[in-house]
Short mmCIF file of C-alpha atoms and ligand atoms in Angstrom, two decimals:
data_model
loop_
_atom_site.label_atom_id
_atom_site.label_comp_id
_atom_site.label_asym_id
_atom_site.label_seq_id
_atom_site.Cartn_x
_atom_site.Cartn_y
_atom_site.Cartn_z
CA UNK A 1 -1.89 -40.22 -6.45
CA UNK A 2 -5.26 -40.76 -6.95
CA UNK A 3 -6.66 -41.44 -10.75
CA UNK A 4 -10.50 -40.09 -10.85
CA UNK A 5 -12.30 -40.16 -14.17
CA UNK A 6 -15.77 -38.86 -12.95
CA UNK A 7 -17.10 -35.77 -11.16
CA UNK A 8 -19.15 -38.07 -8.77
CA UNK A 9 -15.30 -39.89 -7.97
CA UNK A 10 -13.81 -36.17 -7.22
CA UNK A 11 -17.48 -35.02 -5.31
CA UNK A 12 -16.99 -38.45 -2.97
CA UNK A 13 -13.23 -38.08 -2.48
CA UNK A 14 -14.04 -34.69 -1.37
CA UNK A 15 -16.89 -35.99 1.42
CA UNK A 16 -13.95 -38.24 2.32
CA UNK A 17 -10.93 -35.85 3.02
CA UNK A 18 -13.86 -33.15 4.59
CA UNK A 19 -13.17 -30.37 2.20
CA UNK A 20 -14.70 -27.96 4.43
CA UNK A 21 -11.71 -27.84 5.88
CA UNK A 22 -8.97 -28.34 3.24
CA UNK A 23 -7.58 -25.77 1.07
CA UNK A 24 -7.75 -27.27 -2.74
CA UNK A 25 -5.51 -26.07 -5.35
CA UNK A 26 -6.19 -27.17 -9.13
CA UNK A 27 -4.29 -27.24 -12.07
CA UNK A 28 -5.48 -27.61 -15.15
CA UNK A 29 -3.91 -29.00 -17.95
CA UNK A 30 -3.83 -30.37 -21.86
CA UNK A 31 -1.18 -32.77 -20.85
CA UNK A 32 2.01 -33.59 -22.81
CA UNK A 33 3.36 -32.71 -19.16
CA UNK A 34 6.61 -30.60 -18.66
CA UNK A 35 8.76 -28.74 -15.79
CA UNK A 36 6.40 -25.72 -16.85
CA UNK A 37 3.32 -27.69 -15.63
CA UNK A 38 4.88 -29.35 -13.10
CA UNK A 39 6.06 -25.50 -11.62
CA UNK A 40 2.33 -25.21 -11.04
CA UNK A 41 1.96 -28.34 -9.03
CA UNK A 42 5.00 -27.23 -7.02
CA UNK A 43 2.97 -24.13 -6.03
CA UNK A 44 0.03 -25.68 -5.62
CA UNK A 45 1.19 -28.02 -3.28
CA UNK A 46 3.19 -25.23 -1.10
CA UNK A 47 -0.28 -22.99 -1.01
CA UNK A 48 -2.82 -25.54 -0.82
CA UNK A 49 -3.65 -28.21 1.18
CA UNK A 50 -5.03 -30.63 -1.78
CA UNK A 51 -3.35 -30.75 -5.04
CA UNK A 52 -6.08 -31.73 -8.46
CA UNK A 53 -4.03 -31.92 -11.52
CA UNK A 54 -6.79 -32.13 -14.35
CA UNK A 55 -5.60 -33.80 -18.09
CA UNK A 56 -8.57 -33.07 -20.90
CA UNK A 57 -7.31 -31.83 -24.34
CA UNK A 58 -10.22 -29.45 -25.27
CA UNK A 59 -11.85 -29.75 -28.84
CA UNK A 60 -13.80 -26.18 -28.52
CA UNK A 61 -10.38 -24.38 -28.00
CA UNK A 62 -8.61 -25.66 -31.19
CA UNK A 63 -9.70 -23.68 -34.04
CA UNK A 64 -7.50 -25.76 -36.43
CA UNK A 65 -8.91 -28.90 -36.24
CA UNK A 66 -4.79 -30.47 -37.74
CA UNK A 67 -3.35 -28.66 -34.18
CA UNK A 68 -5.82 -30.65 -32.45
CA UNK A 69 -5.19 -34.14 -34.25
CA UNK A 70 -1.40 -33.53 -33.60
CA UNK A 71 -1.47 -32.67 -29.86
CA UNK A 72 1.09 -34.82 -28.22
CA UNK A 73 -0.50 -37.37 -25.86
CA UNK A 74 1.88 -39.01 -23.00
CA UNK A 75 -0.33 -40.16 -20.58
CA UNK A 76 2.06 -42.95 -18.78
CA UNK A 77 4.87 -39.88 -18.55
CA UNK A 78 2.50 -37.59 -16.95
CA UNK A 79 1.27 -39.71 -14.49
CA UNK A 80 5.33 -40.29 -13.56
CA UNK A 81 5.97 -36.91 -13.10
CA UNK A 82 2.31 -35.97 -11.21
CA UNK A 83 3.53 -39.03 -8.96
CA UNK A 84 7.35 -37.77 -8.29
CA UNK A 85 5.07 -33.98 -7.64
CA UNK A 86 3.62 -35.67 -5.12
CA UNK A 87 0.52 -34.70 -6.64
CA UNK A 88 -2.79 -35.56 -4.74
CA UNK A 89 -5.05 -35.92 -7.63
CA UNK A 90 -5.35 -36.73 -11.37
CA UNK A 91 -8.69 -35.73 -13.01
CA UNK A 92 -8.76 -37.55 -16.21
CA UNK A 93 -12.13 -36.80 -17.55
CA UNK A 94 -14.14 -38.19 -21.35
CA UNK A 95 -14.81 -35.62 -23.49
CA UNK A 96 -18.83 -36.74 -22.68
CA UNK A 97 -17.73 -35.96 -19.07
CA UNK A 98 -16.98 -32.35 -19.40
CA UNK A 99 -19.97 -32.12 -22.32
CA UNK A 100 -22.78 -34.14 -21.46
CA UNK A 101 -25.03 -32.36 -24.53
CA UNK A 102 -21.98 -32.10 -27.41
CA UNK A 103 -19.52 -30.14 -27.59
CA UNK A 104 -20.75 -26.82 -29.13
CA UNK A 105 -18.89 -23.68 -27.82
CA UNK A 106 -21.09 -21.58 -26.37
CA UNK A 107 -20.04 -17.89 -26.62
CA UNK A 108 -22.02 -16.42 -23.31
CA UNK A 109 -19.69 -14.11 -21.83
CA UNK A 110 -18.15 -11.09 -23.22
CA UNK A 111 -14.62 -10.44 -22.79
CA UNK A 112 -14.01 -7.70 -25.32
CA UNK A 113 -10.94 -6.84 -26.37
CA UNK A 114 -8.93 -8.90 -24.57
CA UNK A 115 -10.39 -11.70 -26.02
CA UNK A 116 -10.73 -10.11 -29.56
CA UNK A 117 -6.89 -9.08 -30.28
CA UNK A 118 -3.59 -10.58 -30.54
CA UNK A 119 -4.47 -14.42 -29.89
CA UNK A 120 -8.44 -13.68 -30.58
CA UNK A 121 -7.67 -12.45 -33.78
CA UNK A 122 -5.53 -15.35 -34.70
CA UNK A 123 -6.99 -18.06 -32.82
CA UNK A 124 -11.31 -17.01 -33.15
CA UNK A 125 -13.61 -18.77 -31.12
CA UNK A 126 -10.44 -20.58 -29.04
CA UNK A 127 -10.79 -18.38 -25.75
CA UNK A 128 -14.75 -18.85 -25.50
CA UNK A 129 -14.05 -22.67 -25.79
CA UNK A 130 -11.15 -22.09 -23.38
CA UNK A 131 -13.46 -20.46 -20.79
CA UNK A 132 -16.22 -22.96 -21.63
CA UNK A 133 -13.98 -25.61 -20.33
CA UNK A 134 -12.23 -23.93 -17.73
CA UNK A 135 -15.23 -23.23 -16.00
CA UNK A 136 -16.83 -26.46 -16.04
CA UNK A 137 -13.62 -27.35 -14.60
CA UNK A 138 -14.36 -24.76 -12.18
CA UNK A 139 -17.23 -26.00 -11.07
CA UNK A 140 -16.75 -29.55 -10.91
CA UNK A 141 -12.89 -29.66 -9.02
CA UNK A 142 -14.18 -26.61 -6.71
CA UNK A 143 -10.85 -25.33 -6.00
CA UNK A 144 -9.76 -22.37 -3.11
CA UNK A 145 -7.09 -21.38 -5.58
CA UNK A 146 -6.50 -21.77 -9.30
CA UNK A 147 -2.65 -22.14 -10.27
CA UNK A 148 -1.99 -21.04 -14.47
CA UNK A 149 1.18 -20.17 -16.34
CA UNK A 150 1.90 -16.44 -17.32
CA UNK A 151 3.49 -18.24 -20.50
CA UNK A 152 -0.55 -17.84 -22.17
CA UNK A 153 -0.89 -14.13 -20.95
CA UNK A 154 -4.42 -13.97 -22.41
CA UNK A 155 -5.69 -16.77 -21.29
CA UNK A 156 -4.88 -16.31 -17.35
CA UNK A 157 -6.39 -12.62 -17.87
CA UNK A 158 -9.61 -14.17 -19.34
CA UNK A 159 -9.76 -16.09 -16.88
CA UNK A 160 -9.52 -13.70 -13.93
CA UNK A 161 -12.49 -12.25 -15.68
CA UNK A 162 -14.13 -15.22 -15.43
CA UNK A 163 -13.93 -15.92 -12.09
CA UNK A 164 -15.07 -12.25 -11.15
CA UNK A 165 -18.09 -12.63 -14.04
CA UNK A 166 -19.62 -15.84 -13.13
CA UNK A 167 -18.59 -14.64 -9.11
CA UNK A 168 -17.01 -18.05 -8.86
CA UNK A 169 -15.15 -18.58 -5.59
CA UNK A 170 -11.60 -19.41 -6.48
CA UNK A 171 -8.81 -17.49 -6.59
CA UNK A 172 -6.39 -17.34 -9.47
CA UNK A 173 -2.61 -17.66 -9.10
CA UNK A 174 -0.73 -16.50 -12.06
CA UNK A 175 2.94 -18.44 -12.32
CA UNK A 176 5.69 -17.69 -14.18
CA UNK A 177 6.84 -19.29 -17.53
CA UNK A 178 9.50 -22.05 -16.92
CA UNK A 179 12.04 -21.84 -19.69
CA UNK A 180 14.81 -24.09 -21.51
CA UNK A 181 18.65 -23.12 -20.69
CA UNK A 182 18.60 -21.32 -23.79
CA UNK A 183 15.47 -19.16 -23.21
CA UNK A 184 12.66 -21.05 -24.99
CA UNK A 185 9.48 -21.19 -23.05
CA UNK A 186 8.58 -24.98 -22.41
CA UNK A 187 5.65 -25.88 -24.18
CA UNK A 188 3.87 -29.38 -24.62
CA UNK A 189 4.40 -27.80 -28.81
CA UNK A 190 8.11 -28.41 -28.32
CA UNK A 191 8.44 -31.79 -29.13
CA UNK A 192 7.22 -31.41 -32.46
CA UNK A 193 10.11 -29.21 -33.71
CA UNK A 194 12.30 -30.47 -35.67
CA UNK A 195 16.40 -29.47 -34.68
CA UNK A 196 16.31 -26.83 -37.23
CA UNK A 197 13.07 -25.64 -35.99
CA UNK A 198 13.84 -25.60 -32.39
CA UNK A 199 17.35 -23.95 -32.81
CA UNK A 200 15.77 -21.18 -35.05
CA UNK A 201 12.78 -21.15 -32.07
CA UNK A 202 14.94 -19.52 -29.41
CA UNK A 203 14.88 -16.31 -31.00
CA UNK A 204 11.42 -15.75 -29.95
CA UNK A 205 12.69 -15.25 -26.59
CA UNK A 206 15.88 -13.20 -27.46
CA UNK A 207 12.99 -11.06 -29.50
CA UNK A 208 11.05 -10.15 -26.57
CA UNK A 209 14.64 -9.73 -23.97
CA UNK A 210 15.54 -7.09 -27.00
CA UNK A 211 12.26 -5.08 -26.73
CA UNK A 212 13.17 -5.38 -22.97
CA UNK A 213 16.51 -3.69 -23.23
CA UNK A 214 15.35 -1.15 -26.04
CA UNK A 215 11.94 0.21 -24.58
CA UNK A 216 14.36 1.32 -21.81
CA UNK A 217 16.38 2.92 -24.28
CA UNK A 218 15.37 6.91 -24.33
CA UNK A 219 16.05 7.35 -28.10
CA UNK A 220 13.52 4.71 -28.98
CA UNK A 221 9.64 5.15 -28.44
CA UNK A 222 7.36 2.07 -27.98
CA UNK A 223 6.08 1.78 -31.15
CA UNK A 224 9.78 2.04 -32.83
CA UNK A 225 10.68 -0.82 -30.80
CA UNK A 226 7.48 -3.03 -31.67
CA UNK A 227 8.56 -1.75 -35.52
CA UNK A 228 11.86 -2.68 -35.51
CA UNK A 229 11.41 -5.87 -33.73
CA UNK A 230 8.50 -7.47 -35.81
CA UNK A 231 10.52 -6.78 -38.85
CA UNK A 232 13.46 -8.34 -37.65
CA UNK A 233 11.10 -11.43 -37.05
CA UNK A 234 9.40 -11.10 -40.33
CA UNK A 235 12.13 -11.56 -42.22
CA UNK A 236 13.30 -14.60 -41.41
CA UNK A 237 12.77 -17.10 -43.97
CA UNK A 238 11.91 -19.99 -41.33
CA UNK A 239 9.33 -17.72 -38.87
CA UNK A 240 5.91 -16.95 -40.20
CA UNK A 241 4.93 -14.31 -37.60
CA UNK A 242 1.19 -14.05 -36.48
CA UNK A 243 2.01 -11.19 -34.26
CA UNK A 244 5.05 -8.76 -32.39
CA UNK A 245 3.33 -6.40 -29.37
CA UNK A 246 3.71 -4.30 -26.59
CA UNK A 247 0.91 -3.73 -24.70
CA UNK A 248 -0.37 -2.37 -21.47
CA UNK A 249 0.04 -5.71 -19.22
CA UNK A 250 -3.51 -5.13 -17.42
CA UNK A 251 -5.55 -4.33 -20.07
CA UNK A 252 -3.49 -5.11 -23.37
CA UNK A 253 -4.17 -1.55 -24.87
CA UNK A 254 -1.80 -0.17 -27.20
CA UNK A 255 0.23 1.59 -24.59
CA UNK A 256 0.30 5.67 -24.80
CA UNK A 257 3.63 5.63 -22.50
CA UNK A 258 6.72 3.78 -20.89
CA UNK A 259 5.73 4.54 -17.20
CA UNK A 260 2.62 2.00 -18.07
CA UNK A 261 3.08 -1.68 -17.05
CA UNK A 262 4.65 -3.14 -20.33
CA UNK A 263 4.05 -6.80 -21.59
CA UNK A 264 5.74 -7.78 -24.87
CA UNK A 265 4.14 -10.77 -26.84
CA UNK A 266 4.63 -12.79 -29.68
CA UNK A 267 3.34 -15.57 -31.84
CA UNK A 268 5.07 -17.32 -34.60
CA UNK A 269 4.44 -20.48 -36.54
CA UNK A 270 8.23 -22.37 -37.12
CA UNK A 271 8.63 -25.62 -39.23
CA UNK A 272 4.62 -25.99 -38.76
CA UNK A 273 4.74 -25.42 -34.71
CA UNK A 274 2.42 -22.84 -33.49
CA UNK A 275 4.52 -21.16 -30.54
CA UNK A 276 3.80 -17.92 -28.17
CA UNK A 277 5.57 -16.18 -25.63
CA UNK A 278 5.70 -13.14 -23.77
CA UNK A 279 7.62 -11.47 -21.05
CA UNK A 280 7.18 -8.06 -18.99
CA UNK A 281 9.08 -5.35 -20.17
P1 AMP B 301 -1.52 -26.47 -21.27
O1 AMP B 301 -1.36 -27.91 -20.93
O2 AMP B 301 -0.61 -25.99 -22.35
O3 AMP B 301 -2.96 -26.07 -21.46
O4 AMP B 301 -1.04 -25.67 -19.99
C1 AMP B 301 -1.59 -25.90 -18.72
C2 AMP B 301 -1.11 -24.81 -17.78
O5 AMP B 301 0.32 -24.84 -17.73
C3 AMP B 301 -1.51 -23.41 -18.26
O6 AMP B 301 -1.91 -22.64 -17.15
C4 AMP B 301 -0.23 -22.90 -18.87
O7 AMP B 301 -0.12 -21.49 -18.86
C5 AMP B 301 0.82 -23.53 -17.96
N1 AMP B 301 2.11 -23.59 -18.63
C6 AMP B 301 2.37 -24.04 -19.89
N2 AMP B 301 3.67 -23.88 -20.18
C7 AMP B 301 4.24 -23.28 -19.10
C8 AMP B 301 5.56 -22.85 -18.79
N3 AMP B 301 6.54 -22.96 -19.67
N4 AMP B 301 5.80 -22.31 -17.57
C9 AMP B 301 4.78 -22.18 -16.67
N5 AMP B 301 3.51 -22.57 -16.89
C10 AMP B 301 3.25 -23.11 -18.09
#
């Protein structure tokens, strides 16, 4: 695998291979890397010809600047498991790299409400620094197709709606959410559970399987189930719960009926861990 640090590296690596005719696939990344990420490569490499991994933990998309100090860095370990991938390509930019005049999050597109609720009204500002980055990315790996997890629901939507804003010629590959044996989503946020926090996590996931079983149940209407559930969650001395939802999976309106394509989603903070998760109903 090849370690590039600067877009000139990645634009001369390109001349070399003769990307003209060579079918890129990127995957972008914060690092920390897991089976999750490493899912992404997999599909990458089946669909593309090329395979960029990119590591760069973001400043603009942490809005709490103590989630950002205490992102879990594990650089040799990634570069292992990019390596047994058979990745092509690490991109391992500097922050100066990615924002040549400072990193000030510029807020030029408008995604509405799918950018404003659920993780936009927890997280404000993090998606326009998200998109900020991800299309910089964009434009300097220049991929054919884009591979991100369905595990941040939001964030692959905003960025479909990127790509068709800024008319950007990639195409984006939605994957979905590798999980422990036990039903927690993988996340690079893992490690930093403590055993009491990571036994107590798992019932995030058995949260959103219930809402699965009961939406189907006749006797219970959507918003009973999002009632019932979030209160279930709530109570629990060890979750502090940012948000319980069903929503419309394409445009993440409050749903009007079951026949609509269902996506449940949650967000809790356990034993100081910031974790989310969703799953289609
Ligand atoms: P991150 O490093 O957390 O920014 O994630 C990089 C990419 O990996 C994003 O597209 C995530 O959605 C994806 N990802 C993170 N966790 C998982 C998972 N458990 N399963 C599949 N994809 C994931």
């Amino acid at each position: 695998m090849l370690l590039l640090k600067h877009t000139k590296d990645l634009d001369n690596q390109y001349k070399r291979w003769g990307k003209a005719g060579l079918k890129i696939g990127f995957v972008p990344t914060m690092g920390a890397l897991h089976s999750g990420h490493i899912s992404l490569i997999k599909a990458s490499k089946k669909q593309a010809d090329m395979t960029v991994c990119s590591i760069f933990v973001n400043p603009t998309q942490f809005n709490d600047p103590t989630d950002f100090a205490k992102y879990p860095s594990t650089l040799s370990s990634d570069i292992e498991l990019l390596e047994a991938a058979s990745c092509d390509v690490l991109f391992l930019p500097s922050v100066a790299e990615i924002y040549p005049n400072g990193t000030v999050i510029k807020r030029e597109i408008n995604f509405g409400f799918m950018a404003d609720t659920l993780e936009g009204e927890h997280r404000p500002g993090h998606f326009q620094g998200m998109a900020q980055v991800v299309e910089r990315l964009l434009r300097i790996a220049k991929p054919d197709l884009l591979f991100m997890g369905l595990k941040d629901y939001q964030q692959q939507m905003i960025v479909g709606e990127l790509i068709t804003k800024k008319k950007l010629a990639t195409k984006l590959i939605a994957c979905p959410t590798e999980r422990e044996r036990d039903g927690l989503a993988k996340s690079s946020r893992n490690v930093r559970l403590d055993e009491k926090s990571r036994k107590i996590a798992i019932k995030l996931s058995k949260a959103l399987k219930q809402a699965k079983q009961k939406v189907k149940l006749k006797t219970k209407s959507i918003a009973d189930v999002q009632a019932l559930i979030s209160a279930q969650l709530s109570a629990h001395q060890d979750i502090s719960l940012e948000y319980f939802a069903i929503r419309n999976a394409k445009t993440l309106a409050i749903p009007k009926s079951k026949r609509e394509k269902l996506v449940a989603l949650v967000a809790a903070k356990i034993g100081g861990v910031r974790l989310i998760d969703n799953m289609f109903l």
